[in-house]
Amino acid sequence: DALATAIGTGPAVLRSCLSDASYPRVEKIGPITGFFLRIPRHSGIDIDRSGLLVLPVGRPLLTLSRQPTDLQEWTTQVLPSIEVPGADFTPQMLLGILRASVRGNTDAVGYLEGQVRALEEALVPDSRADFFERTFRLRKQISAIRSDLWRLKGLLVTLIQGRAGLDAFKNVEA
């Protein structure tokens, strides 16, 4: 509740942003532009997508998630490959987080492709019920990642076109 008050919004808004049903987008949260992402990761044979809220609060970035993520590790891996003329800390880190989200989705797609190949090689008569269950689960996961990637693309276009309303990007050369 204290965090929600500090950034000028209500606790219900923050809870809804971090729910698993949230999807990648840019949205105003009080006076702050928030970035909602989902970071996919393997969990057994499924892909879990942790909701992540990124709030540029002045120079620092505040990141919130209900589940543990490897966001710091992923971001530090991709930051050296990001060169944005005129960018200071906030845009660099935000782009690093976005790239980490894209990388997580790419890894998830690769994992799911491997699962599909394994299903194609399975003998259907020997595992008919299991085959249909796994096929349904894979289709559901592929659909969810496809949707997230489509929305992530829209988020990136909004950011690139300057429609996100972030002062930190005013000095960044396109």
JSON list of C-alpha atoms in Angstrom, two decimals:
[
{"chain": "A", "resi": 1, "resn": "ASP", "atom": "CA", "xyz": [0.00, 0.00, 0.00]},
{"chain": "A", "resi": 2, "resn": "ALA", "atom": "CA", "xyz": [2.84, 2.39, 0.82]},
{"chain": "A", "resi": 3, "resn": "LEU", "atom": "CA", "xyz": [4.47, 1.81, -2.57]},
{"chain": "A", "resi": 4, "resn": "ALA", "atom": "CA", "xyz": [1.19, 2.43, -4.41]},
{"chain": "A", "resi": 5, "resn": "THR", "atom": "CA", "xyz": [0.68, 5.66, -2.48]},
{"chain": "A", "resi": 6, "resn": "ALA", "atom": "CA", "xyz": [4.27, 6.76, -3.15]},
{"chain": "A", "resi": 7, "resn": "ILE", "atom": "CA", "xyz": [3.83, 6.44, -6.92]},
{"chain": "A", "resi": 8, "resn": "GLY", "atom": "CA", "xyz": [0.38, 8.02, -6.91]},
{"chain": "A", "resi": 9, "resn": "THR", "atom": "CA", "xyz": [-1.94, 5.07, -7.46]},
{"chain": "A", "resi": 10, "resn": "GLY", "atom": "CA", "xyz": [-3.97, 2.53, -5.54]},
{"chain": "A", "resi": 11, "resn": "PRO", "atom": "CA", "xyz": [-2.88, -0.93, -4.33]},
{"chain": "A", "resi": 12, "resn": "ALA", "atom": "CA", "xyz": [-5.50, -2.63, -6.54]},
{"chain": "A", "resi": 13, "resn": "VAL", "atom": "CA", "xyz": [-3.84, -1.13, -9.63]},
{"chain": "A", "resi": 14, "resn": "LEU", "atom": "CA", "xyz": [-0.45, -2.59, -8.69]},
{"chain": "A", "resi": 15, "resn": "ARG", "atom": "CA", "xyz": [-1.97, -5.98, -7.87]},
{"chain": "A", "resi": 16, "resn": "SER", "atom": "CA", "xyz": [-3.76, -6.12, -11.22]},
{"chain": "A", "resi": 17, "resn": "CYS", "atom": "CA", "xyz": [-0.57, -5.17, -13.07]},
{"chain": "A", "resi": 18, "resn": "LEU", "atom": "CA", "xyz": [1.32, -8.02, -11.48]},
{"chain": "A", "resi": 19, "resn": "SER", "atom": "CA", "xyz": [-1.34, -10.65, -12.03]},
{"chain": "A", "resi": 20, "resn": "ASP", "atom": "CA", "xyz": [-0.61, -13.56, -14.31]},
{"chain": "A", "resi": 21, "resn": "ALA", "atom": "CA", "xyz": [-3.49, -12.40, -16.51]},
{"chain": "A", "resi": 22, "resn": "SER", "atom": "CA", "xyz": [-1.75, -9.09, -17.26]},
{"chain": "A", "resi": 23, "resn": "TYR", "atom": "CA", "xyz": [-0.24, -8.70, -20.73]},
{"chain": "A", "resi": 24, "resn": "PRO", "atom": "CA", "xyz": [2.67, -6.67, -22.19]},
{"chain": "A", "resi": 25, "resn": "ARG", "atom": "CA", "xyz": [1.72, -3.00, -22.58]},
{"chain": "A", "resi": 26, "resn": "VAL", "atom": "CA", "xyz": [2.52, 0.59, -21.71]},
{"chain": "A", "resi": 27, "resn": "GLU", "atom": "CA", "xyz": [0.13, 2.33, -19.35]},
{"chain": "A", "resi": 28, "resn": "LYS", "atom": "CA", "xyz": [-0.01, 5.42, -17.17]},
{"chain": "A", "resi": 29, "resn": "ILE", "atom": "CA", "xyz": [-0.04, 4.59, -13.47]},
{"chain": "A", "resi": 30, "resn": "GLY", "atom": "CA", "xyz": [-0.71, 7.84, -11.72]},
{"chain": "A", "resi": 31, "resn": "PRO", "atom": "CA", "xyz": [1.97, 10.24, -12.96]},
{"chain": "A", "resi": 32, "resn": "ILE", "atom": "CA", "xyz": [4.32, 7.43, -14.06]},
{"chain": "A", "resi": 33, "resn": "THR", "atom": "CA", "xyz": [4.48, 5.51, -17.33]},
{"chain": "A", "resi": 34, "resn": "GLY", "atom": "CA", "xyz": [4.51, 1.81, -16.48]},
{"chain": "A", "resi": 35, "resn": "PHE", "atom": "CA", "xyz": [5.71, -1.04, -18.64]},
{"chain": "A", "resi": 36, "resn": "PHE", "atom": "CA", "xyz": [4.03, -4.38, -18.11]},
{"chain": "A", "resi": 37, "resn": "LEU", "atom": "CA", "xyz": [5.94, -7.41, -19.31]},
{"chain": "A", "resi": 38, "resn": "ARG", "atom": "CA", "xyz": [5.87, -11.14, -18.87]},
{"chain": "A", "resi": 39, "resn": "ILE", "atom": "CA", "xyz": [9.14, -12.96, -18.49]},
{"chain": "A", "resi": 40, "resn": "PRO", "atom": "CA", "xyz": [8.80, -16.61, -19.57]},
{"chain": "A", "resi": 41, "resn": "ARG", "atom": "CA", "xyz": [10.75, -19.40, -17.90]},
{"chain": "A", "resi": 42, "resn": "HIS", "atom": "CA", "xyz": [10.69, -23.21, -17.89]},
{"chain": "A", "resi": 43, "resn": "SER", "atom": "CA", "xyz": [8.77, -24.92, -15.11]},
{"chain": "A", "resi": 44, "resn": "GLY", "atom": "CA", "xyz": [8.84, -28.65, -15.66]},
{"chain": "A", "resi": 45, "resn": "ILE", "atom": "CA", "xyz": [7.31, -29.24, -19.06]},
{"chain": "A", "resi": 46, "resn": "ASP", "atom": "CA", "xyz": [5.41, -25.94, -19.02]},
{"chain": "A", "resi": 47, "resn": "ILE", "atom": "CA", "xyz": [6.37, -22.32, -19.54]},
{"chain": "A", "resi": 48, "resn": "ASP", "atom": "CA", "xyz": [5.51, -19.98, -16.68]},
{"chain": "A", "resi": 49, "resn": "ARG", "atom": "CA", "xyz": [5.28, -16.29, -17.48]},
{"chain": "A", "resi": 50, "resn": "SER", "atom": "CA", "xyz": [6.04, -14.04, -14.51]},
{"chain": "A", "resi": 51, "resn": "GLY", "atom": "CA", "xyz": [4.36, -10.65, -14.58]},
{"chain": "A", "resi": 52, "resn": "LEU", "atom": "CA", "xyz": [6.83, -7.78, -14.33]},
{"chain": "A", "resi": 53, "resn": "LEU", "atom": "CA", "xyz": [6.05, -4.12, -13.82]},
{"chain": "A", "resi": 54, "resn": "VAL", "atom": "CA", "xyz": [8.80, -1.66, -14.75]},
{"chain": "A", "resi": 55, "resn": "LEU", "atom": "CA", "xyz": [8.39, 1.89, -13.47]},
{"chain": "A", "resi": 56, "resn": "PRO", "atom": "CA", "xyz": [10.85, 4.60, -14.53]},
{"chain": "A", "resi": 57, "resn": "VAL", "atom": "CA", "xyz": [10.82, 6.80, -11.42]},
{"chain": "A", "resi": 58, "resn": "GLY", "atom": "CA", "xyz": [13.16, 9.65, -12.30]},
{"chain": "A", "resi": 59, "resn": "ARG", "atom": "CA", "xyz": [16.62, 8.25, -12.97]},
{"chain": "A", "resi": 60, "resn": "PRO", "atom": "CA", "xyz": [16.17, 4.82, -11.33]},
{"chain": "A", "resi": 61, "resn": "LEU", "atom": "CA", "xyz": [13.91, 2.04, -12.52]},
{"chain": "A", "resi": 62, "resn": "LEU", "atom": "CA", "xyz": [11.66, 0.24, -10.11]},
{"chain": "A", "resi": 63, "resn": "THR", "atom": "CA", "xyz": [10.82, -3.35, -11.06]},
{"chain": "A", "resi": 64, "resn": "LEU", "atom": "CA", "xyz": [8.13, -5.39, -9.32]},
{"chain": "A", "resi": 65, "resn": "SER", "atom": "CA", "xyz": [7.27, -9.05, -9.72]},
{"chain": "A", "resi": 66, "resn": "ARG", "atom": "CA", "xyz": [5.34, -11.57, -7.67]},
{"chain": "A", "resi": 67, "resn": "GLN", "atom": "CA", "xyz": [7.74, -14.39, -8.55]},
{"chain": "A", "resi": 68, "resn": "PRO", "atom": "CA", "xyz": [11.54, -14.45, -8.47]},
{"chain": "A", "resi": 69, "resn": "THR", "atom": "CA", "xyz": [13.11, -13.65, -11.83]},
{"chain": "A", "resi": 70, "resn": "ASP", "atom": "CA", "xyz": [16.61, -13.71, -13.27]},
{"chain": "A", "resi": 71, "resn": "LEU", "atom": "CA", "xyz": [16.02, -10.21, -14.63]},
{"chain": "A", "resi": 72, "resn": "GLN", "atom": "CA", "xyz": [19.19, -8.66, -13.23]},
{"chain": "A", "resi": 73, "resn": "GLU", "atom": "CA", "xyz": [21.36, -11.45, -14.66]},
{"chain": "A", "resi": 74, "resn": "TRP", "atom": "CA", "xyz": [19.62, -11.35, -18.06]},
{"chain": "A", "resi": 75, "resn": "THR", "atom": "CA", "xyz": [19.79, -7.57, -18.26]},
{"chain": "A", "resi": 76, "resn": "THR", "atom": "CA", "xyz": [23.50, -7.42, -17.43]},
{"chain": "A", "resi": 77, "resn": "GLN", "atom": "CA", "xyz": [24.12, -10.00, -20.19]},
{"chain": "A", "resi": 78, "resn": "VAL", "atom": "CA", "xyz": [22.36, -7.94, -22.86]},
{"chain": "A", "resi": 79, "resn": "LEU", "atom": "CA", "xyz": [23.41, -4.42, -21.79]},
{"chain": "A", "resi": 80, "resn": "PRO", "atom": "CA", "xyz": [26.86, -4.56, -23.41]},
{"chain": "A", "resi": 81, "resn": "SER", "atom": "CA", "xyz": [25.21, -5.20, -26.80]},
{"chain": "A", "resi": 82, "resn": "ILE", "atom": "CA", "xyz": [22.95, -2.14, -26.54]},
{"chain": "A", "resi": 83, "resn": "GLU", "atom": "CA", "xyz": [24.43, 1.06, -27.91]},
{"chain": "A", "resi": 84, "resn": "VAL", "atom": "CA", "xyz": [22.04, 3.99, -27.84]},
{"chain": "A", "resi": 85, "resn": "PRO", "atom": "CA", "xyz": [23.66, 7.36, -28.61]},
{"chain": "A", "resi": 86, "resn": "GLY", "atom": "CA", "xyz": [22.64, 10.00, -26.07]},
{"chain": "A", "resi": 87, "resn": "ALA", "atom": "CA", "xyz": [21.05, 7.51, -23.68]},
{"chain": "A", "resi": 88, "resn": "ASP", "atom": "CA", "xyz": [21.65, 7.64, -19.96]},
{"chain": "A", "resi": 89, "resn": "PHE", "atom": "CA", "xyz": [20.91, 4.97, -17.34]},
{"chain": "A", "resi": 90, "resn": "THR", "atom": "CA", "xyz": [17.10, 4.81, -17.55]},
{"chain": "A", "resi": 91, "resn": "PRO", "atom": "CA", "xyz": [16.71, 4.24, -21.30]},
{"chain": "A", "resi": 92, "resn": "GLN", "atom": "CA", "xyz": [19.65, 1.83, -21.39]},
{"chain": "A", "resi": 93, "resn": "MET", "atom": "CA", "xyz": [18.23, -0.28, -18.55]},
{"chain": "A", "resi": 94, "resn": "LEU", "atom": "CA", "xyz": [14.69, -0.18, -19.91]},
{"chain": "A", "resi": 95, "resn": "LEU", "atom": "CA", "xyz": [15.93, -1.35, -23.30]},
{"chain": "A", "resi": 96, "resn": "GLY", "atom": "CA", "xyz": [17.98, -4.04, -21.54]},
{"chain": "A", "resi": 97, "resn": "ILE", "atom": "CA", "xyz": [14.88, -5.27, -19.71]},
{"chain": "A", "resi": 98, "resn": "LEU", "atom": "CA", "xyz": [12.86, -5.27, -22.93]},
{"chain": "A", "resi": 99, "resn": "ARG", "atom": "CA", "xyz": [15.61, -7.19, -24.71]},
{"chain": "A", "resi": 100, "resn": "ALA", "atom": "CA", "xyz": [15.71, -9.68, -21.80]},
{"chain": "A", "resi": 101, "resn": "SER", "atom": "CA", "xyz": [11.96, -10.17, -22.24]},
{"chain": "A", "resi": 102, "resn": "VAL", "atom": "CA", "xyz": [12.43, -10.80, -25.97]},
{"chain": "A", "resi": 103, "resn": "ARG", "atom": "CA", "xyz": [15.27, -13.23, -25.19]},
{"chain": "A", "resi": 104, "resn": "GLY", "atom": "CA", "xyz": [13.11, -15.06, -22.64]},
{"chain": "A", "resi": 105, "resn": "ASN", "atom": "CA", "xyz": [10.35, -15.41, -25.22]},
{"chain": "A", "resi": 106, "resn": "THR", "atom": "CA", "xyz": [12.85, -16.60, -27.83]},
{"chain": "A", "resi": 107, "resn": "ASP", "atom": "CA", "xyz": [14.17, -19.24, -25.42]},
{"chain": "A", "resi": 108, "resn": "ALA", "atom": "CA", "xyz": [10.60, -20.32, -24.63]},
{"chain": "A", "resi": 109, "resn": "VAL", "atom": "CA", "xyz": [9.79, -20.68, -28.34]},
{"chain": "A", "resi": 110, "resn": "GLY", "atom": "CA", "xyz": [12.92, -22.81, -28.82]},
{"chain": "A", "resi": 111, "resn": "TYR", "atom": "CA", "xyz": [11.93, -25.00, -25.88]},
{"chain": "A", "resi": 112, "resn": "LEU", "atom": "CA", "xyz": [8.38, -25.41, -27.22]},
{"chain": "A", "resi": 113, "resn": "GLU", "atom": "CA", "xyz": [9.72, -26.27, -30.69]},
{"chain": "A", "resi": 114, "resn": "GLY", "atom": "CA", "xyz": [11.76, -29.04, -29.06]},
{"chain": "A", "resi": 115, "resn": "GLN", "atom": "CA", "xyz": [8.63, -30.31, -27.33]},
{"chain": "A", "resi": 116, "resn": "VAL", "atom": "CA", "xyz": [6.74, -30.32, -30.63]},
{"chain": "A", "resi": 117, "resn": "ARG", "atom": "CA", "xyz": [9.57, -32.30, -32.28]},
{"chain": "A", "resi": 118, "resn": "ALA", "atom": "CA", "xyz": [9.43, -34.81, -29.42]},
{"chain": "A", "resi": 119, "resn": "LEU", "atom": "CA", "xyz": [5.68, -35.20, -29.93]},
{"chain": "A", "resi": 120, "resn": "GLU", "atom": "CA", "xyz": [6.16, -35.71, -33.66]},
{"chain": "A", "resi": 121, "resn": "GLU", "atom": "CA", "xyz": [8.60, -38.53, -32.94]},
{"chain": "A", "resi": 122, "resn": "ALA", "atom": "CA", "xyz": [6.36, -40.19, -30.32]},
{"chain": "A", "resi": 123, "resn": "LEU", "atom": "CA", "xyz": [4.42, -43.27, -31.24]},
{"chain": "A", "resi": 124, "resn": "VAL", "atom": "CA", "xyz": [0.81, -42.08, -31.07]},
{"chain": "A", "resi": 125, "resn": "PRO", "atom": "CA", "xyz": [-0.89, -45.46, -30.42]},
{"chain": "A", "resi": 126, "resn": "ASP", "atom": "CA", "xyz": [1.35, -46.09, -27.40]},
{"chain": "A", "resi": 127, "resn": "SER", "atom": "CA", "xyz": [0.45, -42.84, -25.66]},
{"chain": "A", "resi": 128, "resn": "ARG", "atom": "CA", "xyz": [-2.81, -41.55, -27.14]},
{"chain": "A", "resi": 129, "resn": "ALA", "atom": "CA", "xyz": [-4.22, -39.76, -24.03]},
{"chain": "A", "resi": 130, "resn": "ASP", "atom": "CA", "xyz": [-0.84, -38.32, -23.13]},
{"chain": "A", "resi": 131, "resn": "PHE", "atom": "CA", "xyz": [-0.30, -37.23, -26.73]},
{"chain": "A", "resi": 132, "resn": "PHE", "atom": "CA", "xyz": [-3.55, -35.21, -26.83]},
{"chain": "A", "resi": 133, "resn": "GLU", "atom": "CA", "xyz": [-2.93, -33.68, -23.41]},
{"chain": "A", "resi": 134, "resn": "ARG", "atom": "CA", "xyz": [0.59, -32.58, -24.32]},
{"chain": "A", "resi": 135, "resn": "THR", "atom": "CA", "xyz": [-0.58, -31.32, -27.73]},
{"chain": "A", "resi": 136, "resn": "PHE", "atom": "CA", "xyz": [-3.30, -29.19, -26.12]},
{"chain": "A", "resi": 137, "resn": "ARG", "atom": "CA", "xyz": [-0.89, -27.79, -23.50]},
{"chain": "A", "resi": 138, "resn": "LEU", "atom": "CA", "xyz": [1.71, -26.94, -26.17]},
{"chain": "A", "resi": 139, "resn": "ARG", "atom": "CA", "xyz": [-0.87, -25.20, -28.38]},
{"chain": "A", "resi": 140, "resn": "LYS", "atom": "CA", "xyz": [-2.05, -23.15, -25.42]},
{"chain": "A", "resi": 141, "resn": "GLN", "atom": "CA", "xyz": [1.51, -22.12, -24.51]},
{"chain": "A", "resi": 142, "resn": "ILE", "atom": "CA", "xyz": [2.43, -21.30, -28.11]},
{"chain": "A", "resi": 143, "resn": "SER", "atom": "CA", "xyz": [-0.70, -19.16, -28.44]},
{"chain": "A", "resi": 144, "resn": "ALA", "atom": "CA", "xyz": [0.11, -17.28, -25.21]},
{"chain": "A", "resi": 145, "resn": "ILE", "atom": "CA", "xyz": [3.69, -16.56, -26.29]},
{"chain": "A", "resi": 146, "resn": "ARG", "atom": "CA", "xyz": [2.55, -15.50, -29.76]},
{"chain": "A", "resi": 147, "resn": "SER", "atom": "CA", "xyz": [0.13, -13.04, -28.14]},
{"chain": "A", "resi": 148, "resn": "ASP", "atom": "CA", "xyz": [2.81, -11.72, -25.77]},
{"chain": "A", "resi": 149, "resn": "LEU", "atom": "CA", "xyz": [5.27, -11.21, -28.64]},
{"chain": "A", "resi": 150, "resn": "TRP", "atom": "CA", "xyz": [2.65, -9.34, -30.68]},
{"chain": "A", "resi": 151, "resn": "ARG", "atom": "CA", "xyz": [1.91, -7.04, -27.74]},
{"chain": "A", "resi": 152, "resn": "LEU", "atom": "CA", "xyz": [5.62, -6.64, -26.97]},
{"chain": "A", "resi": 153, "resn": "LYS", "atom": "CA", "xyz": [6.13, -5.49, -30.55]},
{"chain": "A", "resi": 154, "resn": "GLY", "atom": "CA", "xyz": [3.42, -2.86, -30.04]},
{"chain": "A", "resi": 155, "resn": "LEU", "atom": "CA", "xyz": [5.08, -1.74, -26.81]},
{"chain": "A", "resi": 156, "resn": "LEU", "atom": "CA", "xyz": [8.42, -1.33, -28.61]},
{"chain": "A", "resi": 157, "resn": "VAL", "atom": "CA", "xyz": [6.79, 0.62, -31.46]},
{"chain": "A", "resi": 158, "resn": "THR", "atom": "CA", "xyz": [5.15, 2.94, -28.90]},
{"chain": "A", "resi": 159, "resn": "LEU", "atom": "CA", "xyz": [8.53, 3.50, -27.24]},
{"chain": "A", "resi": 160, "resn": "ILE", "atom": "CA", "xyz": [10.40, 4.06, -30.52]},
{"chain": "A", "resi": 161, "resn": "GLN", "atom": "CA", "xyz": [7.79, 6.50, -31.82]},
{"chain": "A", "resi": 162, "resn": "GLY", "atom": "CA", "xyz": [8.01, 8.54, -28.62]},
{"chain": "A", "resi": 163, "resn": "ARG", "atom": "CA", "xyz": [4.38, 7.92, -27.65]},
{"chain": "A", "resi": 164, "resn": "ALA", "atom": "CA", "xyz": [5.29, 6.46, -24.24]},
{"chain": "A", "resi": 165, "resn": "GLY", "atom": "CA", "xyz": [5.73, 9.93, -22.74]},
{"chain": "A", "resi": 166, "resn": "LEU", "atom": "CA", "xyz": [9.12, 9.26, -21.15]},
{"chain": "A", "resi": 167, "resn": "ASP", "atom": "CA", "xyz": [11.33, 12.31, -20.65]},
{"chain": "A", "resi": 168, "resn": "ALA", "atom": "CA", "xyz": [14.34, 9.99, -20.36]},
{"chain": "A", "resi": 169, "resn": "PHE", "atom": "CA", "xyz": [14.10, 9.23, -24.10]},
{"chain": "A", "resi": 170, "resn": "LYS", "atom": "CA", "xyz": [14.09, 12.83, -25.31]},
{"chain": "A", "resi": 171, "resn": "ASN", "atom": "CA", "xyz": [17.87, 12.94, -25.81]},
{"chain": "A", "resi": 172, "resn": "VAL", "atom": "CA", "xyz": [18.11, 9.49, -27.38]},
{"chain": "A", "resi": 173, "resn": "GLU", "atom": "CA", "xyz": [18.91, 9.48, -31.07]},
{"chain": "A", "resi": 174, "resn": "ALA", "atom": "CA", "xyz": [16.75, 7.12, -33.11]}
]
